[in-house]
Amino acid sequence: MDSTAVAQTGTEGKNWGGGNQPLKASYGKLMMWFFITSDALTFSGFLAAYGFTRFKFIEEWPIADEVFNHFPFLHGVDAPMYYVALMTFILIFSSVTMVLAVDAGHQMNKSKVTFYMALTILGGAIFLGSQAWEWKNFIQGEYGAVETKSGKILQFVDNDGKRVAIQDFAPRHESYRQQHTGDKGAWYVSESNLPEYHIDDVKEAFKSNDNLLVRTMQLNEEKEKTILSREESMKYLEERGVDLIFGANLSKNEYGAPLFGGFFFFITGFHGFHVFSGVVLLIITFFNVLIGTYEKRGHYEMVEKVGLYWHFVDLVWVFVFTFFYLV
Amino acid sequence: MAHDAAHHEGSTKRIWSVFLILSILTIVEVILGILRLDVLVFTEIVSMSLQNWIFIILTIYKAYYITWAFMHMEHESAGLRRTVVWTGVFLICYLITILLVEGGYIHDVYVNGYMTWDF
C-alpha cells in the first residue's frame, strides 16, 4: 500500500491545494471567459494593426468626422458622429436588457427572462441594420475623388473650403460605345456598367470653373486637409490625376488612404459578424427559455453564458467606436 | 427569502446606475468629438493630443464598468478575475507599444528616406 501513497503537502484545504474548484465557476462559464479572453486579443490585434497603419500614414489619414456624417432622413446635412453615437446607445441598452434577463434568471422568473431577452434580440437586430446602413453610405460615397499616379487622392472644394461633388460640376461622360450586355453582342460576354464620369471631362470642367480648388490628403498644422491655391490645383490635377474613384471598395476609396477602407470593412465587419452570431445564440436560448428547458434544469446559467458573450460584443464596440470614430 | 429580495433590488439598482454612467460618458465623448476644442486638440501629451487621451481613458473606464458590473466580474473569485484581466491587459499593452512605435518608425522612413511618395 505504501507504494501508492501520495505525498501530503499539508495544503489540501487551501485554494490551490487541489481537490476543490479555486475559480468557483462552472466549466461552461469558465470556458466562455477563456474564449472571451482570446477573442479580446484577436480584436486587439486588429485594432493595433489599425493603429500601426494609421501611425504609418499619420499625416494623411482620413478625418472620421468627414467620412461618417450621415443621419437617416437628414439628407445632405453634415451630422458627424450622431449616428454612431445612436448605434452605441442601442448596443449599450441591449446590454442592459441582457443583464436584466440574467438577473431575472437568478430569480427563476421565466416571463421576465423572456421579455428582456426579446428586447435584447430586438436591440441586436436594430444594431445590425444600422451597421448595414452605415456600410451602404461608406460604399456609395458622396463626393468622389481623383486618384493620382502615386495612388493618392485629390478631392474638390469651393473657395470657402466646402466639399464639392464631382457629379455637381463635371458633365456625364459621352462614351463612343454602349455597354456590352449579353443581348447586344456575343451572349456569353458582358461587362459592368460603363463609368458615368471620365477624368478628362473632370479636368476640363475644373479649368472652366474658377471657384474650384483641389484638396490633398495631407493634414496641415490645424489638423485639416491641405487646400491648394488655384494655380497649384490646376497643376496637380493636370499632371497627377489619372482616374476617378466613387465610394469605397477593398482596394480604393474616395476618403483617402486605401487601407482605411480595408480596416473599416474588416474590423466593423468582424464585429458585426460577432453581433450576428450573438443574435443567433440569443434566439436559440430565447426559444429554450420559452419551452421551459432551463426551468426544468433548475437554473438559467445558459442565459448567463450567452449574456457574457453579448456584453463582450458591446465591450468591443466601445473600443471600435473610440478608435474608428473619435480618435 | 427576504434577504434575497433585498439583494435583488440592489442589483437592479446597480444595473441602472451603471447604464446611467455609461450613457453620460458616451454623451461626453460625442460632445467633445463634435466641439473639437482647440485647447484639447492642440495640447500634446506624450505624442498624442489631450483630446485623444481623454477619449481613451473614458473608453477604458467604460470597459471597466461593462466588465465589472454587466459581466459580473466583481462577483467572480480573484483568481478568475486575474486570469482574464491581467492576461489581456499585459498582452494588449505589449502589442500596442510594439506596433505603434514601429508604425511611427516606418512613417519616418517614408518621410526622410525617399524623395517623395506623392507624385
PDB file of N, CA and C in Angstrom, chain A residues 131-205:
ATOM      1  N   GLN A 131     -25.769  49.078 -38.908  1.00  0.00           N
ATOM      2  CA  GLN A 131     -24.437  48.871 -39.469  1.00  0.00           C
ATOM      3  C   GLN A 131     -24.518  48.676 -40.984  1.00  0.00           C
ATOM      4  N   ALA A 132     -25.567  47.993 -41.427  1.00  0.00           N
ATOM      5  CA  ALA A 132     -25.739  47.798 -42.865  1.00  0.00           C
ATOM      6  C   ALA A 132     -25.906  49.152 -43.551  1.00  0.00           C
ATOM      7  N   TRP A 133     -26.679  50.034 -42.920  1.00  0.00           N
ATOM      8  CA  TRP A 133     -26.899  51.370 -43.490  1.00  0.00           C
ATOM      9  C   TRP A 133     -25.595  52.153 -43.549  1.00  0.00           C
ATOM     10  N   GLU A 134     -24.806  52.031 -42.487  1.00  0.00           N
ATOM     11  CA  GLU A 134     -23.503  52.692 -42.412  1.00  0.00           C
ATOM     12  C   GLU A 134     -22.585  52.192 -43.537  1.00  0.00           C
ATOM     13  N   TRP A 135     -22.577  50.901 -43.745  1.00  0.00           N
ATOM     14  CA  TRP A 135     -21.768  50.327 -44.827  1.00  0.00           C
ATOM     15  C   TRP A 135     -22.230  50.845 -46.170  1.00  0.00           C
ATOM     16  N   LYS A 136     -23.542  50.912 -46.354  1.00  0.00           N
ATOM     17  CA  LYS A 136     -24.100  51.376 -47.626  1.00  0.00           C
ATOM     18  C   LYS A 136     -23.587  52.778 -47.931  1.00  0.00           C
ATOM     19  N   ASN A 137     -23.651  53.682 -46.951  1.00  0.00           N
ATOM     20  CA  ASN A 137     -23.161  55.042 -47.160  1.00  0.00           C
ATOM     21  C   ASN A 137     -21.680  55.066 -47.473  1.00  0.00           C
ATOM     22  N   PHE A 138     -20.935  54.220 -46.766  1.00  0.00           N
ATOM     23  CA  PHE A 138     -19.485  54.197 -46.939  1.00  0.00           C
ATOM     24  C   PHE A 138     -19.137  53.705 -48.342  1.00  0.00           C
ATOM     25  N   ILE A 139     -19.815  52.637 -48.782  1.00  0.00           N
ATOM     26  CA  ILE A 139     -19.517  52.040 -50.086  1.00  0.00           C
ATOM     27  C   ILE A 139     -19.937  52.976 -51.206  1.00  0.00           C
ATOM     28  N   GLN A 140     -21.078  53.630 -51.032  1.00  0.00           N
ATOM     29  CA  GLN A 140     -21.612  54.502 -52.049  1.00  0.00           C
ATOM     30  C   GLN A 140     -20.796  55.779 -52.211  1.00  0.00           C
ATOM     31  N   GLY A 141     -20.318  56.319 -51.110  1.00  0.00           N
ATOM     32  CA  GLY A 141     -19.563  57.563 -51.161  1.00  0.00           C
ATOM     33  C   GLY A 141     -20.474  58.735 -51.438  1.00  0.00           C
ATOM     34  N   GLU A 142     -19.889  59.950 -51.426  1.00  0.00           N
ATOM     35  CA  GLU A 142     -20.736  61.104 -51.647  1.00  0.00           C
ATOM     36  C   GLU A 142     -20.147  62.065 -52.678  1.00  0.00           C
ATOM     37  N   TYR A 143     -18.854  62.366 -52.525  1.00  0.00           N
ATOM     38  CA  TYR A 143     -18.277  63.423 -53.353  1.00  0.00           C
ATOM     39  C   TYR A 143     -17.444  62.895 -54.519  1.00  0.00           C
ATOM     40  N   GLY A 144     -16.893  61.720 -54.387  1.00  0.00           N
ATOM     41  CA  GLY A 144     -15.987  61.223 -55.411  1.00  0.00           C
ATOM     42  C   GLY A 144     -14.623  61.873 -55.276  1.00  0.00           C
ATOM     43  N   ALA A 145     -13.603  61.288 -55.867  1.00  0.00           N
ATOM     44  CA  ALA A 145     -12.258  61.837 -55.754  1.00  0.00           C
ATOM     45  C   ALA A 145     -11.451  61.432 -56.976  1.00  0.00           C
ATOM     46  N   VAL A 146     -10.314  62.138 -57.153  1.00  0.00           N
ATOM     47  CA  VAL A 146      -9.409  61.817 -58.258  1.00  0.00           C
ATOM     48  C   VAL A 146      -8.252  61.003 -57.710  1.00  0.00           C
ATOM     49  N   GLU A 147      -7.901  59.963 -58.405  1.00  0.00           N
ATOM     50  CA  GLU A 147      -6.749  59.162 -57.997  1.00  0.00           C
ATOM     51  C   GLU A 147      -5.528  59.676 -58.752  1.00  0.00           C
ATOM     52  N   THR A 148      -4.398  59.797 -58.064  1.00  0.00           N
ATOM     53  CA  THR A 148      -3.188  60.282 -58.731  1.00  0.00           C
ATOM     54  C   THR A 148      -2.306  59.103 -59.137  1.00  0.00           C
ATOM     55  N   LYS A 149      -1.273  59.437 -59.900  1.00  0.00           N
ATOM     56  CA  LYS A 149      -0.329  58.420 -60.369  1.00  0.00           C
ATOM     57  C   LYS A 149       0.231  57.593 -59.223  1.00  0.00           C
ATOM     58  N   SER A 150       0.490  58.245 -58.085  1.00  0.00           N
ATOM     59  CA  SER A 150       1.112  57.544 -56.964  1.00  0.00           C
ATOM     60  C   SER A 150       0.082  56.883 -56.051  1.00  0.00           C
ATOM     61  N   GLY A 151      -1.188  56.886 -56.469  1.00  0.00           N
ATOM     62  CA  GLY A 151      -2.217  56.222 -55.665  1.00  0.00           C
ATOM     63  C   GLY A 151      -2.766  57.095 -54.555  1.00  0.00           C
ATOM     64  N   LYS A 152      -2.431  58.410 -54.583  1.00  0.00           N
ATOM     65  CA  LYS A 152      -3.018  59.301 -53.572  1.00  0.00           C
ATOM     66  C   LYS A 152      -4.366  59.803 -54.074  1.00  0.00           C
ATOM     67  N   ILE A 153      -5.012  60.600 -53.230  1.00  0.00           N
ATOM     68  CA  ILE A 153      -6.368  61.060 -53.513  1.00  0.00           C
ATOM     69  C   ILE A 153      -6.402  62.583 -53.594  1.00  0.00           C
ATOM     70  N   LEU A 154      -7.119  63.120 -54.584  1.00  0.00           N
ATOM     71  CA  LEU A 154      -7.377  64.557 -54.626  1.00  0.00           C
ATOM     72  C   LEU A 154      -8.880  64.770 -54.544  1.00  0.00           C
ATOM     73  N   GLN A 155      -9.301  65.677 -53.649  1.00  0.00           N
ATOM     74  CA  GLN A 155     -10.730  65.957 -53.523  1.00  0.00           C
ATOM     75  C   GLN A 155     -10.973  67.399 -53.943  1.00  0.00           C
ATOM     76  N   PHE A 156     -12.251  67.763 -54.166  1.00  0.00           N
ATOM     77  CA  PHE A 156     -12.569  69.108 -54.630  1.00  0.00           C
ATOM     78  C   PHE A 156     -13.321  69.904 -53.576  1.00  0.00           C
ATOM     79  N   VAL A 157     -12.931  71.182 -53.458  1.00  0.00           N
ATOM     80  CA  VAL A 157     -13.658  72.084 -52.563  1.00  0.00           C
ATOM     81  C   VAL A 157     -13.901  73.388 -53.305  1.00  0.00           C
ATOM     82  N   ASP A 158     -14.852  74.201 -52.802  1.00  0.00           N
ATOM     83  CA  ASP A 158     -15.030  75.521 -53.400  1.00  0.00           C
ATOM     84  C   ASP A 158     -14.183  76.530 -52.634  1.00  0.00           C
ATOM     85  N   ASN A 159     -14.324  77.810 -52.986  1.00  0.00           N
ATOM     86  CA  ASN A 159     -13.457  78.828 -52.390  1.00  0.00           C
ATOM     87  C   ASN A 159     -13.611  78.935 -50.882  1.00  0.00           C
ATOM     88  N   ASP A 160     -14.783  78.533 -50.368  1.00  0.00           N
ATOM     89  CA  ASP A 160     -14.990  78.602 -48.917  1.00  0.00           C
ATOM     90  C   ASP A 160     -14.500  77.345 -48.208  1.00  0.00           C
ATOM     91  N   GLY A 161     -13.940  76.418 -48.969  1.00  0.00           N
ATOM     92  CA  GLY A 161     -13.448  75.195 -48.341  1.00  0.00           C
ATOM     93  C   GLY A 161     -14.504  74.127 -48.182  1.00  0.00           C
ATOM     94  N   LYS A 162     -15.702  74.365 -48.747  1.00  0.00           N
ATOM     95  CA  LYS A 162     -16.764  73.346 -48.647  1.00  0.00           C
ATOM     96  C   LYS A 162     -16.584  72.299 -49.734  1.00  0.00           C
ATOM     97  N   ARG A 163     -16.821  71.032 -49.367  1.00  0.00           N
ATOM     98  CA  ARG A 163     -16.634  69.944 -50.329  1.00  0.00           C
ATOM     99  C   ARG A 163     -17.590  70.075 -51.512  1.00  0.00           C
ATOM    100  N   VAL A 164     -17.068  69.757 -52.708  1.00  0.00           N
ATOM    101  CA  VAL A 164     -17.882  69.763 -53.915  1.00  0.00           C
ATOM    102  C   VAL A 164     -17.830  68.374 -54.526  1.00  0.00           C
ATOM    103  N   ALA A 165     -18.992  67.854 -54.909  1.00  0.00           N
ATOM    104  CA  ALA A 165     -19.034  66.523 -55.508  1.00  0.00           C
ATOM    105  C   ALA A 165     -18.688  66.611 -56.986  1.00  0.00           C
ATOM    106  N   ILE A 166     -17.981  65.614 -57.482  1.00  0.00           N
ATOM    107  CA  ILE A 166     -17.608  65.582 -58.899  1.00  0.00           C
ATOM    108  C   ILE A 166     -18.862  65.631 -59.768  1.00  0.00           C
ATOM    109  N   GLN A 167     -19.923  64.956 -59.330  1.00  0.00           N
ATOM    110  CA  GLN A 167     -21.160  64.900 -60.105  1.00  0.00           C
ATOM    111  C   GLN A 167     -21.746  66.298 -60.306  1.00  0.00           C
ATOM    112  N   ASP A 168     -21.405  67.238 -59.397  1.00  0.00           N
ATOM    113  CA  ASP A 168     -22.028  68.556 -59.462  1.00  0.00           C
ATOM    114  C   ASP A 168     -21.374  69.498 -60.458  1.00  0.00           C
ATOM    115  N   PHE A 169     -20.146  69.222 -60.863  1.00  0.00           N
ATOM    116  CA  PHE A 169     -19.540  70.166 -61.804  1.00  0.00           C
ATOM    117  C   PHE A 169     -19.057  69.508 -63.094  1.00  0.00           C
ATOM    118  N   ALA A 170     -18.878  68.203 -63.097  1.00  0.00           N
ATOM    119  CA  ALA A 170     -18.391  67.549 -64.311  1.00  0.00           C
ATOM    120  C   ALA A 170     -19.570  67.011 -65.117  1.00  0.00           C
ATOM    121  N   PRO A 171     -19.473  67.095 -66.455  1.00  0.00           N
ATOM    122  CA  PRO A 171     -20.560  66.539 -67.287  1.00  0.00           C
ATOM    123  C   PRO A 171     -20.491  65.018 -67.299  1.00  0.00           C
ATOM    124  N   ARG A 172     -21.628  64.397 -67.574  1.00  0.00           N
ATOM    125  CA  ARG A 172     -21.630  62.950 -67.732  1.00  0.00           C
ATOM    126  C   ARG A 172     -20.800  62.587 -68.939  1.00  0.00           C
ATOM    127  N   HIS A 173     -20.136  61.473 -68.860  1.00  0.00           N
ATOM    128  CA  HIS A 173     -19.240  61.089 -69.943  1.00  0.00           C
ATOM    129  C   HIS A 173     -20.032  60.559 -71.129  1.00  0.00           C
ATOM    130  N   GLU A 174     -19.751  61.159 -72.308  1.00  0.00           N
ATOM    131  CA  GLU A 174     -20.398  60.679 -73.521  1.00  0.00           C
ATOM    132  C   GLU A 174     -19.500  59.630 -74.130  1.00  0.00           C
ATOM    133  N   SER A 175     -19.867  58.396 -73.919  1.00  0.00           N
ATOM    134  CA  SER A 175     -18.999  57.336 -74.407  1.00  0.00           C
ATOM    135  C   SER A 175     -19.234  57.107 -75.886  1.00  0.00           C
ATOM    136  N   TYR A 176     -18.187  56.717 -76.605  1.00  0.00           N
ATOM    137  CA  TYR A 176     -18.314  56.430 -78.038  1.00  0.00           C
ATOM    138  C   TYR A 176     -18.939  55.051 -78.266  1.00  0.00           C
ATOM    139  N   ARG A 177     -19.182  54.305 -77.199  1.00  0.00           N
ATOM    140  CA  ARG A 177     -19.765  52.976 -77.380  1.00  0.00           C
ATOM    141  C   ARG A 177     -20.777  52.729 -76.269  1.00  0.00           C
ATOM    142  N   GLN A 178     -21.590  51.720 -76.452  1.00  0.00           N
ATOM    143  CA  GLN A 178     -22.561  51.410 -75.408  1.00  0.00           C
ATOM    144  C   GLN A 178     -22.113  50.181 -74.625  1.00  0.00           C
ATOM    145  N   GLN A 179     -22.762  50.001 -73.500  1.00  0.00           N
ATOM    146  CA  GLN A 179     -22.383  48.903 -72.619  1.00  0.00           C
ATOM    147  C   GLN A 179     -22.623  47.567 -73.312  1.00  0.00           C
ATOM    148  N   HIS A 180     -21.649  46.682 -73.186  1.00  0.00           N
ATOM    149  CA  HIS A 180     -21.775  45.375 -73.815  1.00  0.00           C
ATOM    150  C   HIS A 180     -22.522  44.425 -72.878  1.00  0.00           C
ATOM    151  N   THR A 181     -23.756  44.130 -73.234  1.00  0.00           N
ATOM    152  CA  THR A 181     -24.520  43.154 -72.451  1.00  0.00           C
ATOM    153  C   THR A 181     -24.779  41.921 -73.315  1.00  0.00           C
ATOM    154  N   GLY A 182     -25.197  40.867 -72.678  1.00  0.00           N
ATOM    155  CA  GLY A 182     -25.371  39.578 -73.357  1.00  0.00           C
ATOM    156  C   GLY A 182     -26.306  39.629 -74.565  1.00  0.00           C
ATOM    157  N   ASP A 183     -27.338  40.496 -74.488  1.00  0.00           N
ATOM    158  CA  ASP A 183     -28.308  40.504 -75.568  1.00  0.00           C
ATOM    159  C   ASP A 183     -27.898  41.396 -76.735  1.00  0.00           C
ATOM    160  N   LYS A 184     -26.780  42.117 -76.584  1.00  0.00           N
ATOM    161  CA  LYS A 184     -26.389  43.033 -77.658  1.00  0.00           C
ATOM    162  C   LYS A 184     -25.215  42.523 -78.488  1.00  0.00           C
ATOM    163  N   GLY A 185     -24.505  41.544 -77.974  1.00  0.00           N
ATOM    164  CA  GLY A 185     -23.379  41.025 -78.741  1.00  0.00           C
ATOM    165  C   GLY A 185     -23.298  39.535 -78.516  1.00  0.00           C
ATOM    166  N   ALA A 186     -22.083  39.041 -78.397  1.00  0.00           N
ATOM    167  CA  ALA A 186     -21.933  37.624 -78.068  1.00  0.00           C
ATOM    168  C   ALA A 186     -22.612  37.388 -76.728  1.00  0.00           C
ATOM    169  N   TRP A 187     -23.495  36.427 -76.659  1.00  0.00           N
ATOM    170  CA  TRP A 187     -24.343  36.268 -75.482  1.00  0.00           C
ATOM    171  C   TRP A 187     -23.568  35.856 -74.238  1.00  0.00           C
ATOM    172  N   TYR A 188     -22.356  35.312 -74.447  1.00  0.00           N
ATOM    173  CA  TYR A 188     -21.594  34.837 -73.286  1.00  0.00           C
ATOM    174  C   TYR A 188     -20.609  35.877 -72.778  1.00  0.00           C
ATOM    175  N   VAL A 189     -20.617  37.065 -73.367  1.00  0.00           N
ATOM    176  CA  VAL A 189     -19.702  38.120 -72.901  1.00  0.00           C
ATOM    177  C   VAL A 189     -20.524  39.304 -72.400  1.00  0.00           C
ATOM    178  N   SER A 190     -20.149  39.839 -71.277  1.00  0.00           N
ATOM    179  CA  SER A 190     -20.788  41.076 -70.833  1.00  0.00           C
ATOM    180  C   SER A 190     -19.785  41.855 -69.994  1.00  0.00           C
ATOM    181  N   GLU A 191     -20.115  43.100 -69.720  1.00  0.00           N
ATOM    182  CA  GLU A 191     -19.216  43.915 -68.898  1.00  0.00           C
ATOM    183  C   GLU A 191     -20.052  44.697 -67.897  1.00  0.00           C
ATOM    184  N   SER A 192     -19.371  45.231 -66.870  1.00  0.00           N
ATOM    185  CA  SER A 192     -20.097  46.011 -65.878  1.00  0.00           C
ATOM    186  C   SER A 192     -20.440  47.380 -66.480  1.00  0.00           C
ATOM    187  N   ASN A 193     -21.235  48.155 -65.740  1.00  0.00           N
ATOM    188  CA  ASN A 193     -21.667  49.466 -66.219  1.00  0.00           C
ATOM    189  C   ASN A 193     -20.489  50.309 -66.681  1.00  0.00           C
ATOM    190  N   LEU A 194     -20.686  51.058 -67.773  1.00  0.00           N
ATOM    191  CA  LEU A 194     -19.639  51.979 -68.204  1.00  0.00           C
ATOM    192  C   LEU A 194     -19.561  53.118 -67.196  1.00  0.00           C
ATOM    193  N   PRO A 195     -18.341  53.614 -66.950  1.00  0.00           N
ATOM    194  CA  PRO A 195     -18.213  54.715 -65.982  1.00  0.00           C
ATOM    195  C   PRO A 195     -19.001  55.928 -66.456  1.00  0.00           C
ATOM    196  N   GLU A 196     -19.690  56.573 -65.497  1.00  0.00           N
ATOM    197  CA  GLU A 196     -20.525  57.711 -65.880  1.00  0.00           C
ATOM    198  C   GLU A 196     -19.720  58.986 -66.064  1.00  0.00           C
ATOM    199  N   TYR A 197     -18.564  59.033 -65.408  1.00  0.00           N
ATOM    200  CA  TYR A 197     -17.738  60.234 -65.494  1.00  0.00           C
ATOM    201  C   TYR A 197     -16.336  59.828 -65.920  1.00  0.00           C
ATOM    202  N   HIS A 198     -15.632  60.781 -66.524  1.00  0.00           N
ATOM    203  CA  HIS A 198     -14.294  60.473 -67.005  1.00  0.00           C
ATOM    204  C   HIS A 198     -13.325  61.530 -66.519  1.00  0.00           C
ATOM    205  N   ILE A 199     -12.101  61.112 -66.225  1.00  0.00           N
ATOM    206  CA  ILE A 199     -11.105  62.023 -65.658  1.00  0.00           C
ATOM    207  C   ILE A 199     -10.838  63.209 -66.595  1.00  0.00           C
ATOM    208  N   ASP A 200     -10.846  62.986 -67.935  1.00  0.00           N
ATOM    209  CA  ASP A 200     -10.561  64.086 -68.862  1.00  0.00           C
ATOM    210  C   ASP A 200     -11.647  65.157 -68.795  1.00  0.00           C
ATOM    211  N   ASP A 201     -12.913  64.712 -68.685  1.00  0.00           N
ATOM    212  CA  ASP A 201     -14.012  65.670 -68.557  1.00  0.00           C
ATOM    213  C   ASP A 201     -13.881  66.465 -67.263  1.00  0.00           C
ATOM    214  N   VAL A 202     -13.474  65.765 -66.202  1.00  0.00           N
ATOM    215  CA  VAL A 202     -13.324  66.434 -64.905  1.00  0.00           C
ATOM    216  C   VAL A 202     -12.241  67.505 -64.999  1.00  0.00           C
ATOM    217  N   LYS A 203     -11.138  67.173 -65.653  1.00  0.00           N
ATOM    218  CA  LYS A 203     -10.050  68.152 -65.811  1.00  0.00           C
ATOM    219  C   LYS A 203     -10.541  69.385 -66.587  1.00  0.00           C
ATOM    220  N   GLU A 204     -11.274  69.152 -67.672  1.00  0.00           N
ATOM    221  CA  GLU A 204     -11.812  70.253 -68.481  1.00  0.00           C
ATOM    222  C   GLU A 204     -12.745  71.123 -67.648  1.00  0.00           C
ATOM    223  N   ALA A 205     -13.684  70.455 -66.959  1.00  0.00           N
ATOM    224  CA  ALA A 205     -14.673  71.181 -66.162  1.00  0.00           C
ATOM    225  C   ALA A 205     -14.004  71.979 -65.051  1.00  0.00           C
TER     226      ALA A 205
END
